[in-house]
Short mmCIF file of C-alpha atoms in Angstrom, two decimals:
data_model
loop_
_atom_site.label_atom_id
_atom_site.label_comp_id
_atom_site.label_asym_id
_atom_site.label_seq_id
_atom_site.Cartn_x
_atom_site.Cartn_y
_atom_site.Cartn_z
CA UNK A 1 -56.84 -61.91 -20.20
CA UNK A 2 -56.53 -57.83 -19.88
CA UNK A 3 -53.01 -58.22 -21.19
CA UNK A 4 -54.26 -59.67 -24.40
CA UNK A 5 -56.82 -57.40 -24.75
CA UNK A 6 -54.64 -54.66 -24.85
CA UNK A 7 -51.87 -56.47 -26.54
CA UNK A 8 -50.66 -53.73 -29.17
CA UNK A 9 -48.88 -56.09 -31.94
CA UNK A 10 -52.05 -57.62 -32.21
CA UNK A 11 -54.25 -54.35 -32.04
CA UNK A 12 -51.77 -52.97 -34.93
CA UNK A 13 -52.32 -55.99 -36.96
CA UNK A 14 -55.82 -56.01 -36.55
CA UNK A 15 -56.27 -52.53 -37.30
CA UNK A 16 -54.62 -52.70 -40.30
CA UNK A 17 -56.16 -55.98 -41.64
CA UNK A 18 -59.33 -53.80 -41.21
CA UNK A 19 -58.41 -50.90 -42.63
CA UNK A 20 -57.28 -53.00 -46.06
CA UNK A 21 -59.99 -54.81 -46.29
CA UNK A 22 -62.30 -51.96 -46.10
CA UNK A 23 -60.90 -49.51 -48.39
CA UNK A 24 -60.76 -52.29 -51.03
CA UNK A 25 -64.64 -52.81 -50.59
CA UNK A 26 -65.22 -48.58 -50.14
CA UNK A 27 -62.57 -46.95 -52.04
CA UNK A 28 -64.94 -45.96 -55.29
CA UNK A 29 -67.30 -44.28 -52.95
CA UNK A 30 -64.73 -42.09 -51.01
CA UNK A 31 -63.44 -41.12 -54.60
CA UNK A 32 -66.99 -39.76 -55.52
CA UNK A 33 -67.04 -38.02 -52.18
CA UNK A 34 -63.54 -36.11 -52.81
CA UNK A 35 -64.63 -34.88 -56.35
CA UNK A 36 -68.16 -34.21 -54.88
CA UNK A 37 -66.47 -31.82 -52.13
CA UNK A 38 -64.50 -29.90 -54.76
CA UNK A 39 -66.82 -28.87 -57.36
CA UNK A 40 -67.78 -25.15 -56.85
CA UNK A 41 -70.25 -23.39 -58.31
CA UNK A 42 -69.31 -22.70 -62.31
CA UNK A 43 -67.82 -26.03 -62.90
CA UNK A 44 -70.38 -28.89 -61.84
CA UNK A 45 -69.40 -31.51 -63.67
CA UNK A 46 -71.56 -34.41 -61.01
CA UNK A 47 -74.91 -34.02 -60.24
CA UNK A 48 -74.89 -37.00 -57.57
CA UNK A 49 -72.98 -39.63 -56.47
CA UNK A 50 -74.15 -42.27 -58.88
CA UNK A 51 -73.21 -39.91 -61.88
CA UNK A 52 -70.05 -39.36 -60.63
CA UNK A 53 -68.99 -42.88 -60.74
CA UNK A 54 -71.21 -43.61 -64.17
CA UNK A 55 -69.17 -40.42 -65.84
CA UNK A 56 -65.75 -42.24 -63.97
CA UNK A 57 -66.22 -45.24 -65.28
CA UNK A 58 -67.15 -43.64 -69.31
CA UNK A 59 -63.97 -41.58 -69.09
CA UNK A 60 -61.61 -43.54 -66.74
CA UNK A 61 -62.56 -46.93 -67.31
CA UNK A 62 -63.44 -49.51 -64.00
CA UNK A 63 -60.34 -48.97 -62.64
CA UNK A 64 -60.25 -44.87 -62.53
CA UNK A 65 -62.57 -45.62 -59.82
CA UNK A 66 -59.52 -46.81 -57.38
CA UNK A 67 -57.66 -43.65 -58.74
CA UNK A 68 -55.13 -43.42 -55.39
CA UNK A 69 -56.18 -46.69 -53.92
CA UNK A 70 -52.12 -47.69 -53.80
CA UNK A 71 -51.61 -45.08 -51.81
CA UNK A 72 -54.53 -45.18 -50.00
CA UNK A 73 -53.69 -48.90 -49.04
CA UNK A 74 -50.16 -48.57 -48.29
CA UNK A 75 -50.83 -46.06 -45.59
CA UNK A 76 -53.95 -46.88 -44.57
CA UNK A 77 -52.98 -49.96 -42.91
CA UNK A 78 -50.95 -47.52 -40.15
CA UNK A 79 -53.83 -45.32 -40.02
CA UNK A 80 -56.18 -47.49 -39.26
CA UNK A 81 -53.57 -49.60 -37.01
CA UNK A 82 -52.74 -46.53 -35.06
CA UNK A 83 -56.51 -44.89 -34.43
CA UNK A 84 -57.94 -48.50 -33.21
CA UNK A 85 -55.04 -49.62 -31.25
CA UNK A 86 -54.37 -46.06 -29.74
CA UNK A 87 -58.00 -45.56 -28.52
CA UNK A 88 -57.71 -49.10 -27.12
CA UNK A 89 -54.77 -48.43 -25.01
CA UNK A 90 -56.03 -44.96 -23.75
CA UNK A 91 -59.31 -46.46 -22.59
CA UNK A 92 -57.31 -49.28 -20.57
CA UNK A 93 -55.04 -46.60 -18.85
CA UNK A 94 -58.12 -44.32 -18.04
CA UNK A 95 -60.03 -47.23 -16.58
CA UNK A 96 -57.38 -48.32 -14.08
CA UNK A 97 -58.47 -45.62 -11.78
CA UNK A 98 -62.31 -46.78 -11.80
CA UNK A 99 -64.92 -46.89 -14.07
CA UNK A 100 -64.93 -45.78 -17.41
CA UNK A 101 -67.32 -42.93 -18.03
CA UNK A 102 -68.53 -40.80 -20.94
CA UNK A 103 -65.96 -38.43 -20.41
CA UNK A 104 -63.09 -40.56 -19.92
CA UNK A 105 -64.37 -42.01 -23.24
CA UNK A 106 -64.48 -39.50 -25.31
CA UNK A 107 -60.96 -38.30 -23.73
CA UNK A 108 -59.56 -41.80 -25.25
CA UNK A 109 -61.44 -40.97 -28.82
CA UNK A 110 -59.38 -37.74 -28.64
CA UNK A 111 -56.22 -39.24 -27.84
CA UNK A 112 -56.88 -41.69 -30.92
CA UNK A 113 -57.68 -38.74 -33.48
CA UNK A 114 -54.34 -37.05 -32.17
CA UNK A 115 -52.24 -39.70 -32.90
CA UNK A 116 -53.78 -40.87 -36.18
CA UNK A 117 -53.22 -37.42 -37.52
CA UNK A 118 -49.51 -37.67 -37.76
CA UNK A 119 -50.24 -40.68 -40.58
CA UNK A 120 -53.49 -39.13 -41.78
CA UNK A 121 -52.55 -36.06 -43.24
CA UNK A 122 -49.75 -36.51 -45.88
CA UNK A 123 -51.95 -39.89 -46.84
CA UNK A 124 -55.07 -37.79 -47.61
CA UNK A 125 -53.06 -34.87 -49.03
CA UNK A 126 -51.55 -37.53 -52.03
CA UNK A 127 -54.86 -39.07 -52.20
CA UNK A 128 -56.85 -36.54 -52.78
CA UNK A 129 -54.88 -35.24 -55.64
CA UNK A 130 -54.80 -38.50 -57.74
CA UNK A 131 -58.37 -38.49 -57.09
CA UNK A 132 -59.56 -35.09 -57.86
CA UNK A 133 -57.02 -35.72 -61.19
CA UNK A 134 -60.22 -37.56 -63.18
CA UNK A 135 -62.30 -34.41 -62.45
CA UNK A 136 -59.86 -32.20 -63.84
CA UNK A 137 -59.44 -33.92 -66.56
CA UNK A 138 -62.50 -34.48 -67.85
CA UNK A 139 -63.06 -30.97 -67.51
CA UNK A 140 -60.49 -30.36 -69.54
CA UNK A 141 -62.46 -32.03 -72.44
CA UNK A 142 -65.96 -31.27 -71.58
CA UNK A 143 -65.29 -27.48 -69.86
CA UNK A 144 -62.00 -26.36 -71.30
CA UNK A 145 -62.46 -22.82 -70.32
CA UNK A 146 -62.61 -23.70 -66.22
CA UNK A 147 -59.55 -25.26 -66.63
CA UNK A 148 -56.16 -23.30 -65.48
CA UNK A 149 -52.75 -25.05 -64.49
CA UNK A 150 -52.02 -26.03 -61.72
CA UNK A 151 -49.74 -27.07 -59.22
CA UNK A 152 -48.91 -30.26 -60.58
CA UNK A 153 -49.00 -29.79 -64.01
CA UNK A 154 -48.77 -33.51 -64.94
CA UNK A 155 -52.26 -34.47 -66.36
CA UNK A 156 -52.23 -37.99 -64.67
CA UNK A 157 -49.39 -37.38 -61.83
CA UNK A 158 -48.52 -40.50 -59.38
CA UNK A 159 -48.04 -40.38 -55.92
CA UNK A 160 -44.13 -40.02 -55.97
CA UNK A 161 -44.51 -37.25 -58.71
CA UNK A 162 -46.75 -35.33 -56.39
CA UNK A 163 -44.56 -35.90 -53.26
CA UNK A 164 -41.25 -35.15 -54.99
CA UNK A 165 -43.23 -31.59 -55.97
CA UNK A 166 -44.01 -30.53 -52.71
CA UNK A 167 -40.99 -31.81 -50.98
CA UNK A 168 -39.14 -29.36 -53.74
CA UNK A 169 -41.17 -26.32 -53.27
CA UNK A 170 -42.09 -26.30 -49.63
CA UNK A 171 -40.06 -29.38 -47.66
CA UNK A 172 -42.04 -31.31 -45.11
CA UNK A 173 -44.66 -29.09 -44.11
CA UNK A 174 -46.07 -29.36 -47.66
CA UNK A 175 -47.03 -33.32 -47.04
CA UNK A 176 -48.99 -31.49 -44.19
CA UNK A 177 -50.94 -28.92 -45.97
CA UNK A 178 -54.55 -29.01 -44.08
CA UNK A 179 -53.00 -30.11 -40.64
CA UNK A 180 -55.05 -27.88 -38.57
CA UNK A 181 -58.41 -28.91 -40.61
CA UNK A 182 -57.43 -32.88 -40.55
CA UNK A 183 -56.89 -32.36 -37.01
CA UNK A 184 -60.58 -30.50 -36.41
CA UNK A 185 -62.49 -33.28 -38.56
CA UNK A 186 -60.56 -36.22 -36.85
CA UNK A 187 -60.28 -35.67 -32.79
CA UNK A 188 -63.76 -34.63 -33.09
CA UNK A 189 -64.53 -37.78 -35.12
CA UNK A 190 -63.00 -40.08 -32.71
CA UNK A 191 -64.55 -38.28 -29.64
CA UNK A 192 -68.37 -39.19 -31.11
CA UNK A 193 -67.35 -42.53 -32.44
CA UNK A 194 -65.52 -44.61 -30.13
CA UNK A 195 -67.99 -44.37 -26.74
CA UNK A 196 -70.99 -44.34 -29.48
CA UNK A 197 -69.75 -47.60 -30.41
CA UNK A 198 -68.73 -48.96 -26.99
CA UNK A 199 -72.03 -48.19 -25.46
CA UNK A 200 -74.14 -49.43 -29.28
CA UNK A 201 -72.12 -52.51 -28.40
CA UNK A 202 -72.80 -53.26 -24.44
CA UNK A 203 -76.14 -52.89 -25.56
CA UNK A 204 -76.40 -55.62 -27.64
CA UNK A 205 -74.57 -57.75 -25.00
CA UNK A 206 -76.45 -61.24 -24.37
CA UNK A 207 -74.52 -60.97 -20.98
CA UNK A 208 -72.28 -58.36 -18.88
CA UNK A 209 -68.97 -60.24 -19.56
CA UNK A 210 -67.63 -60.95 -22.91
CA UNK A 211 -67.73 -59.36 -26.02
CA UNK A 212 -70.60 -58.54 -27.93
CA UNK A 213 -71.44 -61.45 -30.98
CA UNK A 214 -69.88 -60.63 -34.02
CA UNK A 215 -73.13 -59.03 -35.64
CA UNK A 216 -73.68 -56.79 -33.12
CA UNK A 217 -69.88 -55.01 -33.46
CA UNK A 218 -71.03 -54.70 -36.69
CA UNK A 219 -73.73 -52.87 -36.92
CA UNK A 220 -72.37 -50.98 -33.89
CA UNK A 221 -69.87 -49.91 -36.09
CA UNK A 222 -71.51 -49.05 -38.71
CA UNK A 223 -74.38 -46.92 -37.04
CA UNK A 224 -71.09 -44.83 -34.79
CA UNK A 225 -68.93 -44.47 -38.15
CA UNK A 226 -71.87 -43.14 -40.36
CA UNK A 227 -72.85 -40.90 -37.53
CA UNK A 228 -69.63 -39.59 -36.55
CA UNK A 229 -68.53 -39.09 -40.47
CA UNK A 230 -71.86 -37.08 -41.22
CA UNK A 231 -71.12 -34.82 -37.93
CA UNK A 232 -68.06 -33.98 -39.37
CA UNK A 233 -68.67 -33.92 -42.77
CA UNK A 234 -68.71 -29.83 -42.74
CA UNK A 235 -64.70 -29.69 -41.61
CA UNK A 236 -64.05 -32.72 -44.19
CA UNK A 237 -65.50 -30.41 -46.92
CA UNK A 238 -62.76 -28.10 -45.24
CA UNK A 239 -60.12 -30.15 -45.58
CA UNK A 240 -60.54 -31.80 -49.20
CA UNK A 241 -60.55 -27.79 -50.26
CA UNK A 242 -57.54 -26.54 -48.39
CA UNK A 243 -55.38 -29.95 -49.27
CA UNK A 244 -56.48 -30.05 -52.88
CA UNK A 245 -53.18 -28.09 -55.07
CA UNK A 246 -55.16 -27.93 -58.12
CA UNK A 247 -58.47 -25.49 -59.42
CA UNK A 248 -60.08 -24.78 -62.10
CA UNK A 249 -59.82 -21.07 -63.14
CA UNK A 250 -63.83 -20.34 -61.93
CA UNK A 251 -62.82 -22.04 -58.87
CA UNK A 252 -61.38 -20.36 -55.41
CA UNK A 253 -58.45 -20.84 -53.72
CA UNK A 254 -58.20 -20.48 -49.46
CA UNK A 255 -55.32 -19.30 -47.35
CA UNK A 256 -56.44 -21.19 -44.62
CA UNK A 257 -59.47 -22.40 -42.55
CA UNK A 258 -61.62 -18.96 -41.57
CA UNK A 259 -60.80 -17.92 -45.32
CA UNK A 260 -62.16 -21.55 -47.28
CA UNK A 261 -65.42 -21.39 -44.17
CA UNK A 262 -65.66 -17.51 -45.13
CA UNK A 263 -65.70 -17.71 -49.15
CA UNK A 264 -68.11 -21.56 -48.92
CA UNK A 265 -70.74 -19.20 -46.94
CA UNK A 266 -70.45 -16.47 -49.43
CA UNK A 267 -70.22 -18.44 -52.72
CA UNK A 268 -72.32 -21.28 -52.22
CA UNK A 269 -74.08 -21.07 -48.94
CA UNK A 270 -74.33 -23.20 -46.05
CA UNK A 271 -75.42 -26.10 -47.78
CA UNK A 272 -72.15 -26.71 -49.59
CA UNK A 273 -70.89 -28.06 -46.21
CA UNK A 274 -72.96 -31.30 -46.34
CA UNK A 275 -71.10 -32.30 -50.03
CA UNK A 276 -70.22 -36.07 -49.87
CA UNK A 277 -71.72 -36.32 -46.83
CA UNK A 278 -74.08 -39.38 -47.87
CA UNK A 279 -70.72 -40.79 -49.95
CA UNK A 280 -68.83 -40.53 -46.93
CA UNK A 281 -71.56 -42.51 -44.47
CA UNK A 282 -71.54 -44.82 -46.62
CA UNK A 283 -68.04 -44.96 -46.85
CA UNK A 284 -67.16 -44.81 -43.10
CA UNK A 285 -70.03 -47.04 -42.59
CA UNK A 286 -68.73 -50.56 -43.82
CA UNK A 287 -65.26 -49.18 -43.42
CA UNK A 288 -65.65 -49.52 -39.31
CA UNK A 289 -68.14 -52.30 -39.06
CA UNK A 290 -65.39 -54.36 -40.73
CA UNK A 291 -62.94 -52.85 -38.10
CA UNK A 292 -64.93 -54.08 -35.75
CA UNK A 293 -65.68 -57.71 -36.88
CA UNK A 294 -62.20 -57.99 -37.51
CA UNK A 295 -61.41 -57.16 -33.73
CA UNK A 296 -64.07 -59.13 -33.18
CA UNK A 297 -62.25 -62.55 -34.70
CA UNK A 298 -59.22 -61.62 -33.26
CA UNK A 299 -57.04 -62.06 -36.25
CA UNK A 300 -54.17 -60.40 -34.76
CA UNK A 301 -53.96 -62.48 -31.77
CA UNK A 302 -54.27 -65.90 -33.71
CA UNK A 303 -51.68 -65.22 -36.04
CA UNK A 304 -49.63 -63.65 -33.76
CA UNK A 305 -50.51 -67.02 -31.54
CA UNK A 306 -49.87 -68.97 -34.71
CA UNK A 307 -45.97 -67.28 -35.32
CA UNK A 308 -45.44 -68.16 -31.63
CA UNK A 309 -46.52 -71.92 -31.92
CA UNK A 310 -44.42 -72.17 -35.25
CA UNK A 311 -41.24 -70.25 -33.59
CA UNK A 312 -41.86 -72.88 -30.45
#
């Protein structure tokens, strides 16, 4: 049975499954977080969450909403894949020598948020410039004179467009622009989520072996991801500034993490930090309480089961 616990085909499969199924449902309300994170102070264009995706929809159309879903969904299913199965396999290891406490844990959300990072990175880099794109655009009509070129001087660049740029100008390292900031927001993340979650879940056990029913992982999930996201939220706001290529002229640019915490505190004060942190609870949210359910069902290991039957 501990085998296919910790089976990792089936881990990967089922963390990706999740992770697709999730952004599909989410992806609108991460988008209204990114362009919520960017606007500074001379060139508003949202007022809340709702009016971002109202103004989205007026300009962009329903489907401006998944601005950077492709890319979102092409890489989120390793992502996801590696973060769930990763954590997984660190918590078996650590528990072979005895029980597995708090700190042993968090050591396995930490492990998780390490490894995720290498896929993370360049994914949210590309995504958060085809989403910020709408905002810049409609500034373009409704502020003109915030509006400066950029880096990407396309007004509706795709994905390829934007990696062929900064594969040109500054090789591989461009793709991870933010590194040290993605790394800060996600180890942290994982640390808070993943024995918030095992311990939400043992609670609602109806006995001590088994897994928790089905409802249970998800709410589980969603009360560790929408606290973990909001604890962080104040390094995401971090990272959407430092990974984002293009500003408006009335907007800043950072060298680097003390600089972007440095000129948010000076500029706009210590509340700018919490920006899209309600968008991205209730992002996170759904986005792991799937996760769960999905490990829950055990996809992975029935069609995994399944390929083996059909192969036999």
């Amino acid at each position: 049975m501990a085998a296919k616990q910790i089976s990792l085909p089936a881990k990967l499969i089922n963390g990706g499954i999740a992770g697709i199924v999730g952004v599909t449902c989410v992806f609108p309300i991460d988008l209204a977080k990114t362009r919520l994170q960017n606007q500074q102070n001379g060139s508003r264009l949202y007022t809340s969450m709702s009016d971002c995706l109202i103004k989205t929809i007026r300009s962009e159309g329903y489907f401006g909403m998944y601005r950077g879903a492709a890319v979102n969904l092409t890489l989120v299913t390793p992502e996801k894949a590696i973060k769930l199965a990763a954590n997984d396999l660190f918590r078996h290891h650590l528990s072979k020598d005895g029980k597995l406490t708090l700190v042993k844990e968090m050591l396995a959300g930490c492990g998780a948020g390490t490894c995720q990072v290498i896929v993370t990175t360049p994914m949210e880099m590309l995504k958060i410039q085809l989403q910020d794109a709408g905002r810049l655009a409609a500034q373009r009509k409704l502020m003109p004179e915030t509006v400066t070129a950029g880096t990407v001087e396309t007004k509706s660049p795709t994905a390829m467009q934007i990696t062929r740029q900064l594969l040109r100008e500054k090789g591989i390292a461009g793709l991870y622009k933010g590194l040290g900031a993605t790394l800060l927001r996600d180890v942290p993340f994982s640390m808070i989520y993943f024995p918030l979650f095992a311990n939400l879940s043992n609670l609602g056990k109806k006995s001590t072996e088994g897994p928790a029913p089905f409802y249970v992982s998800f709410i589980s999930g969603c009360i560790a991801g929408s606290t973990a996201a909001v604890a962080v939220n104040p390094v995401d706001v971090i990272k959407t500034r430092l990974q984002s290529l293009n500003r408006a002229s009335t907007e800043d640019t950072y060298s680097g993490v003390t600089d972007c915490v440095r000129k948010i505190m000076r500029n706009e004060g210590p509340s700018a930090f919490l920006k899209g942190a309600y968008c991205r609870a209730l992002v996170i949210a759904p986005l792991f309480g799937i996760a769960q359910v999905v490990y829950f069902l055990g996809v992975g290991e029935y069609i995994l089961s399944f390929l083996s039957k059909k192969n036999n």
